[in-house]
Short mmCIF file of C-alpha atoms in Angstrom, two decimals:
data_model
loop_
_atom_site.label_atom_id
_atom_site.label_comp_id
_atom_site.label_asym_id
_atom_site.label_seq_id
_atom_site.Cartn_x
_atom_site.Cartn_y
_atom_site.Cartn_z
CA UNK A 22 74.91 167.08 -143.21
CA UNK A 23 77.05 166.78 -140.11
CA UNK A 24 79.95 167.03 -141.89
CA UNK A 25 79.39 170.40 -142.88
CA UNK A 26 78.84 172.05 -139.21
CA UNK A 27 82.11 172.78 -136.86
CA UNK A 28 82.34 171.16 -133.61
CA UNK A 29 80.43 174.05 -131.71
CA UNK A 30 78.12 173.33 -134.16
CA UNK A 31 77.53 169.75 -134.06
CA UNK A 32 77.46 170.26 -130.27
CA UNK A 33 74.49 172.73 -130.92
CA UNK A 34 72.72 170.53 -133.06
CA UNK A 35 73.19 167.32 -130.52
CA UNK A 36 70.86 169.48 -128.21
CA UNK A 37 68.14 169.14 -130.63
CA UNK A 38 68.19 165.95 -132.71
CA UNK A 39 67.17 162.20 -131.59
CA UNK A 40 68.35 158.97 -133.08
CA UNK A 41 65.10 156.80 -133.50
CA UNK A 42 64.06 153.30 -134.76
CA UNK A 43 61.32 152.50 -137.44
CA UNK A 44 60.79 148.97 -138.05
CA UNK A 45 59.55 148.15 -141.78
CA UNK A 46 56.13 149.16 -142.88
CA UNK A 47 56.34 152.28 -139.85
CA UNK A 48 54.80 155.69 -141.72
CA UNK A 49 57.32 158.44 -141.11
CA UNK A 50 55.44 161.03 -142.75
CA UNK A 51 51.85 161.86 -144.12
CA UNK A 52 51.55 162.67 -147.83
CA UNK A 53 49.55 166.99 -146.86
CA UNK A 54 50.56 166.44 -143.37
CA UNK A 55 52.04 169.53 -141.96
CA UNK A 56 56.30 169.12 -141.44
CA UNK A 57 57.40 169.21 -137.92
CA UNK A 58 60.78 168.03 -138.07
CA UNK A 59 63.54 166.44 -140.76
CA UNK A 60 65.46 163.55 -140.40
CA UNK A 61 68.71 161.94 -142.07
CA UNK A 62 68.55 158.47 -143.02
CA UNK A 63 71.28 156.85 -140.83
CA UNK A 64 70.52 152.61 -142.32
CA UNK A 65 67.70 151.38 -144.31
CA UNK A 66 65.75 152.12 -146.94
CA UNK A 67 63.14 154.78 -147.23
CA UNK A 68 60.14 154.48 -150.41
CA UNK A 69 58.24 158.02 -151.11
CA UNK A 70 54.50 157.48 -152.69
CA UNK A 71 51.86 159.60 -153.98
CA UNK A 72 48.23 158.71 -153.87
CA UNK A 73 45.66 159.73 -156.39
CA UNK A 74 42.23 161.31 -155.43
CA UNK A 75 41.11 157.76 -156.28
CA UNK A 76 42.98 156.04 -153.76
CA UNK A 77 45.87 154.31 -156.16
CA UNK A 78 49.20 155.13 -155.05
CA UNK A 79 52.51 155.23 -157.24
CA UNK A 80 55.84 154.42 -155.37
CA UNK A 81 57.93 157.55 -156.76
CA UNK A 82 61.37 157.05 -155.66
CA UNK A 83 63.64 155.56 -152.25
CA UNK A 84 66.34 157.01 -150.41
CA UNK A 85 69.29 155.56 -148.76
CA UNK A 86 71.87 156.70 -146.13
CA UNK A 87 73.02 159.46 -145.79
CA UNK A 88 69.64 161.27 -147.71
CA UNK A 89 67.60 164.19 -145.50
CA UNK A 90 64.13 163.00 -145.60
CA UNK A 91 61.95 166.61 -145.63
CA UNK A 92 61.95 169.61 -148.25
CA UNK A 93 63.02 172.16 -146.30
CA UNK A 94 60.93 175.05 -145.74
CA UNK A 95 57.84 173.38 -146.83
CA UNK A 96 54.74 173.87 -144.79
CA UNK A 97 53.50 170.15 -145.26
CA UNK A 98 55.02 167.01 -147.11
CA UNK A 99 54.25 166.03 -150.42
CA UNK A 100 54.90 162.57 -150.21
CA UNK A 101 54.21 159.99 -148.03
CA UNK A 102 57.26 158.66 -146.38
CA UNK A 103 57.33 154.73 -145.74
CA UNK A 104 60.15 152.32 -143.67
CA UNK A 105 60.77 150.19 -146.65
CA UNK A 106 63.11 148.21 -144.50
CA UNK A 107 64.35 148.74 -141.15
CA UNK A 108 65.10 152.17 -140.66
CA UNK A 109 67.64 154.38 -138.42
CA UNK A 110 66.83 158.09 -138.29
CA UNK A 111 68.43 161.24 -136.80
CA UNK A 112 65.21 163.79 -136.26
CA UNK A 113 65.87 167.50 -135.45
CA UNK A 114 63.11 170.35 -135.38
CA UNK A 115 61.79 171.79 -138.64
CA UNK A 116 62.47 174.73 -136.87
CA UNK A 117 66.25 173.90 -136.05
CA UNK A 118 67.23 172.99 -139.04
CA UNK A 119 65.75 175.90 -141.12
CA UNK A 120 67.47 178.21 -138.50
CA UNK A 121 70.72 176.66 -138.78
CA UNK A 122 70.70 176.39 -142.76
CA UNK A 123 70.14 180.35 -142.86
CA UNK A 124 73.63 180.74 -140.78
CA UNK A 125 75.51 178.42 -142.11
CA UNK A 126 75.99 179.07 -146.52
CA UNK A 127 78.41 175.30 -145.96
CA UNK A 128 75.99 173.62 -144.84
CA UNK A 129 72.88 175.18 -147.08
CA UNK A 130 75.41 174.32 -150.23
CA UNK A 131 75.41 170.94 -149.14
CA UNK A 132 71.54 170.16 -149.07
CA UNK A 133 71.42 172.00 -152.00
CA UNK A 134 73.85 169.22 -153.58
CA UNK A 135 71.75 166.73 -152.24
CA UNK A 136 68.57 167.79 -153.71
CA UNK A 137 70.57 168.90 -157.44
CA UNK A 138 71.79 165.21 -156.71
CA UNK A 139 68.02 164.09 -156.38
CA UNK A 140 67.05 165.52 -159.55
CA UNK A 141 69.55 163.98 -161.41
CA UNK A 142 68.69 160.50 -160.48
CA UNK A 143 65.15 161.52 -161.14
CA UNK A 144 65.56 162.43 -164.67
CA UNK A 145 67.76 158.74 -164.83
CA UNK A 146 65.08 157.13 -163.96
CA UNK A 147 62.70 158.75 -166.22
CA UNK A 148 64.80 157.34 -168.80
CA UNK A 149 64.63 154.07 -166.97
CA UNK A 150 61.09 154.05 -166.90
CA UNK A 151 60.42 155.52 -170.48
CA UNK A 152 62.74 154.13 -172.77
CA UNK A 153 64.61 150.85 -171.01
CA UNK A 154 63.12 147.03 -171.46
CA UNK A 155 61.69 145.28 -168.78
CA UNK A 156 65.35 143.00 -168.46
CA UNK A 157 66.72 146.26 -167.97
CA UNK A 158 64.73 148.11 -165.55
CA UNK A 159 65.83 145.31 -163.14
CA UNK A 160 69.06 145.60 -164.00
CA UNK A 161 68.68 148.85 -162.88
CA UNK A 162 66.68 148.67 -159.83
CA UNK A 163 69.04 146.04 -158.21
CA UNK A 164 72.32 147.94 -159.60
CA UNK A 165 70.77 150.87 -157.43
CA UNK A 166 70.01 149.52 -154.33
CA UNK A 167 73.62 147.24 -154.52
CA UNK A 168 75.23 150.81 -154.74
CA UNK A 169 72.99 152.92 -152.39
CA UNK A 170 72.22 150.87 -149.68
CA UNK A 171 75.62 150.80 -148.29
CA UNK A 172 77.00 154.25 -148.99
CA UNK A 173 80.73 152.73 -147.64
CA UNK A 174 80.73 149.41 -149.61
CA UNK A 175 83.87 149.06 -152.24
CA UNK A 176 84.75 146.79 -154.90
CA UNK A 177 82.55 144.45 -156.94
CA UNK A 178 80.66 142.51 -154.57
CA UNK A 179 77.18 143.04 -152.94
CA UNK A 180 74.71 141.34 -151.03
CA UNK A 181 71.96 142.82 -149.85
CA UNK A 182 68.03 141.88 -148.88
CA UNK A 183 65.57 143.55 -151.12
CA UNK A 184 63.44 146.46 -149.45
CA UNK A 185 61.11 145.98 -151.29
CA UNK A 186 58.31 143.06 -152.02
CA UNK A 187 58.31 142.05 -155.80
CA UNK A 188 54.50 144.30 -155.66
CA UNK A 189 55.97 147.23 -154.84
CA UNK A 190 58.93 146.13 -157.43
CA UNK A 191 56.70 145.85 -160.10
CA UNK A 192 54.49 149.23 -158.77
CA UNK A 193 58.09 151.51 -159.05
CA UNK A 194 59.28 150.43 -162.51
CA UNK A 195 55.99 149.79 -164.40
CA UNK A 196 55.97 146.21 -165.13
CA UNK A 197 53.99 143.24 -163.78
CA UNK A 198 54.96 140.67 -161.10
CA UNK A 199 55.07 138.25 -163.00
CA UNK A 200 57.57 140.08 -165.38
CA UNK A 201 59.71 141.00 -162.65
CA UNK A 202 60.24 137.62 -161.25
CA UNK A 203 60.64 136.13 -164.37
CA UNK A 204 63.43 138.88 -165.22
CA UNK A 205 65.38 138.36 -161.82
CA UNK A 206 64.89 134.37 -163.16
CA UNK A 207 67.03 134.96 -165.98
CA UNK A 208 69.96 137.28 -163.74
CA UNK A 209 70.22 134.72 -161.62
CA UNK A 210 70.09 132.14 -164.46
CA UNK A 211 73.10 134.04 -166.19
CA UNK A 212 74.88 134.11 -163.52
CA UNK A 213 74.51 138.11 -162.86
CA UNK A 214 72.64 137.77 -159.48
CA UNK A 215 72.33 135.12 -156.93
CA UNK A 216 68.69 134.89 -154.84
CA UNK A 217 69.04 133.26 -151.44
CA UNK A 218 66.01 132.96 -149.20
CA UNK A 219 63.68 135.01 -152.21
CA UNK A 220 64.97 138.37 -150.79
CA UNK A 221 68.58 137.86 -150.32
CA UNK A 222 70.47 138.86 -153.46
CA UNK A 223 74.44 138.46 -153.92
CA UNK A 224 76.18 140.36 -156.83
CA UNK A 225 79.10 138.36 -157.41
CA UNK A 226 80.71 141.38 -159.97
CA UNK A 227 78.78 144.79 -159.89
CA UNK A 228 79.94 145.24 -163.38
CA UNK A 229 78.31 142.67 -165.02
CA UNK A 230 74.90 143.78 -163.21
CA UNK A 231 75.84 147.20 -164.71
CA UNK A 232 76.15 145.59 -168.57
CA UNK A 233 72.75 144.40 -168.52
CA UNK A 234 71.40 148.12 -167.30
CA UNK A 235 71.22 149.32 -171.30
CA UNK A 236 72.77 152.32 -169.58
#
């Protein structure tokens, strides 16, 4: 976002946003809560849920640096908006934001990339979730998070620790614990995935992850 605004701009926008700190499991937004402000993931890892009249709730996507957490111009959020891992967030106003997207057509056309961006790896991951095996869902949730969570990483090697628990692993791609531990078994068996620690994972080639993706 910042990226887009000139240098009397960013100056403008300094008088209005905060850099804050969310440790893991912190709620940053109510699912029908009313929006007060935006925010821009700075590190970490961000899950968005729904919850059912009944109570069940469905973990329906995450978002990574640099993401804008908020539909803009909403009246309330329509997700509920978790710390999956330790977060770092630049807030501004609801009211900021909106006013400086309506002056400035650079920086509207780049949240509007964001969210076409958004939509695209939805429909992905419908295809994920419809269509792929249980080896390769995964696949695909670790070949995501190696390549999201550090927006500046190059070459073939990743390590990262997993946001999420191996519940909440199973809850986003359908599958069972069980199935998902047994499935991270056999990357790490083959020589696709090291696990240190349970939640540390090291991707020795990011290619190889991406073969066993069925994408």
């Amino acid at each position: 976002m910042c990226g887009a605004l000139s240098a009397d701009e960013l100056l403008a926008l300094s008088a209005h946003t905060r850099l804050v700190n969310h440790p893991s499991g912190d709620e940053l937004a109510g699912e029908r809560m009313p929006v007060e402000s935006y925010a821009t993931v700075i590190r970490g890892v961000v899950k968005l849920t729904k919850t059912l009249e009944d109570g069940r709730q469905q973990i329906v996507g995450l978002q990574f640096a640099p993401d804008l957490l908020g539909r803009l111009n909403a009246d309330e959020n329509d997700v509920s908006v978790e710390a999956a891992s330790d977060v770092n967030l630049c807030r501004i106003p609801k009211a900021a934001l909106e006013r400086m997207v309506k002056n400035n057509p650079t920086l509207a056309g780049r949240l509007m990339e964001q969210t076409l961006r958004e939509l695209d790896e939805a429909r992905d991951w419908m295809v994920t979730l419809g269509r792929k095996t249980a080896a390769e869902k995964v696949a695909s949730f670790l070949f995501m998070i190696a390549t999201h969570l550090d927006p500046e990483a190059v070459g073939e090697k990743r390590q990262f620790d997993l946001p999420l628990s191996r519940a909440d692993i199973a809850d986003f791609l359908g599958l069972t614990i069980e199935t998902v531990s047994r499935q991270m078994s056999k990357l790490k068996t083959d020589g696709v995935i090291f696990i240190v620690a349970n939640r540390h994972i090291k991707v020795p080639k990011l290619s190889k992850l991406k073969a066993c993706c069925g994408s």
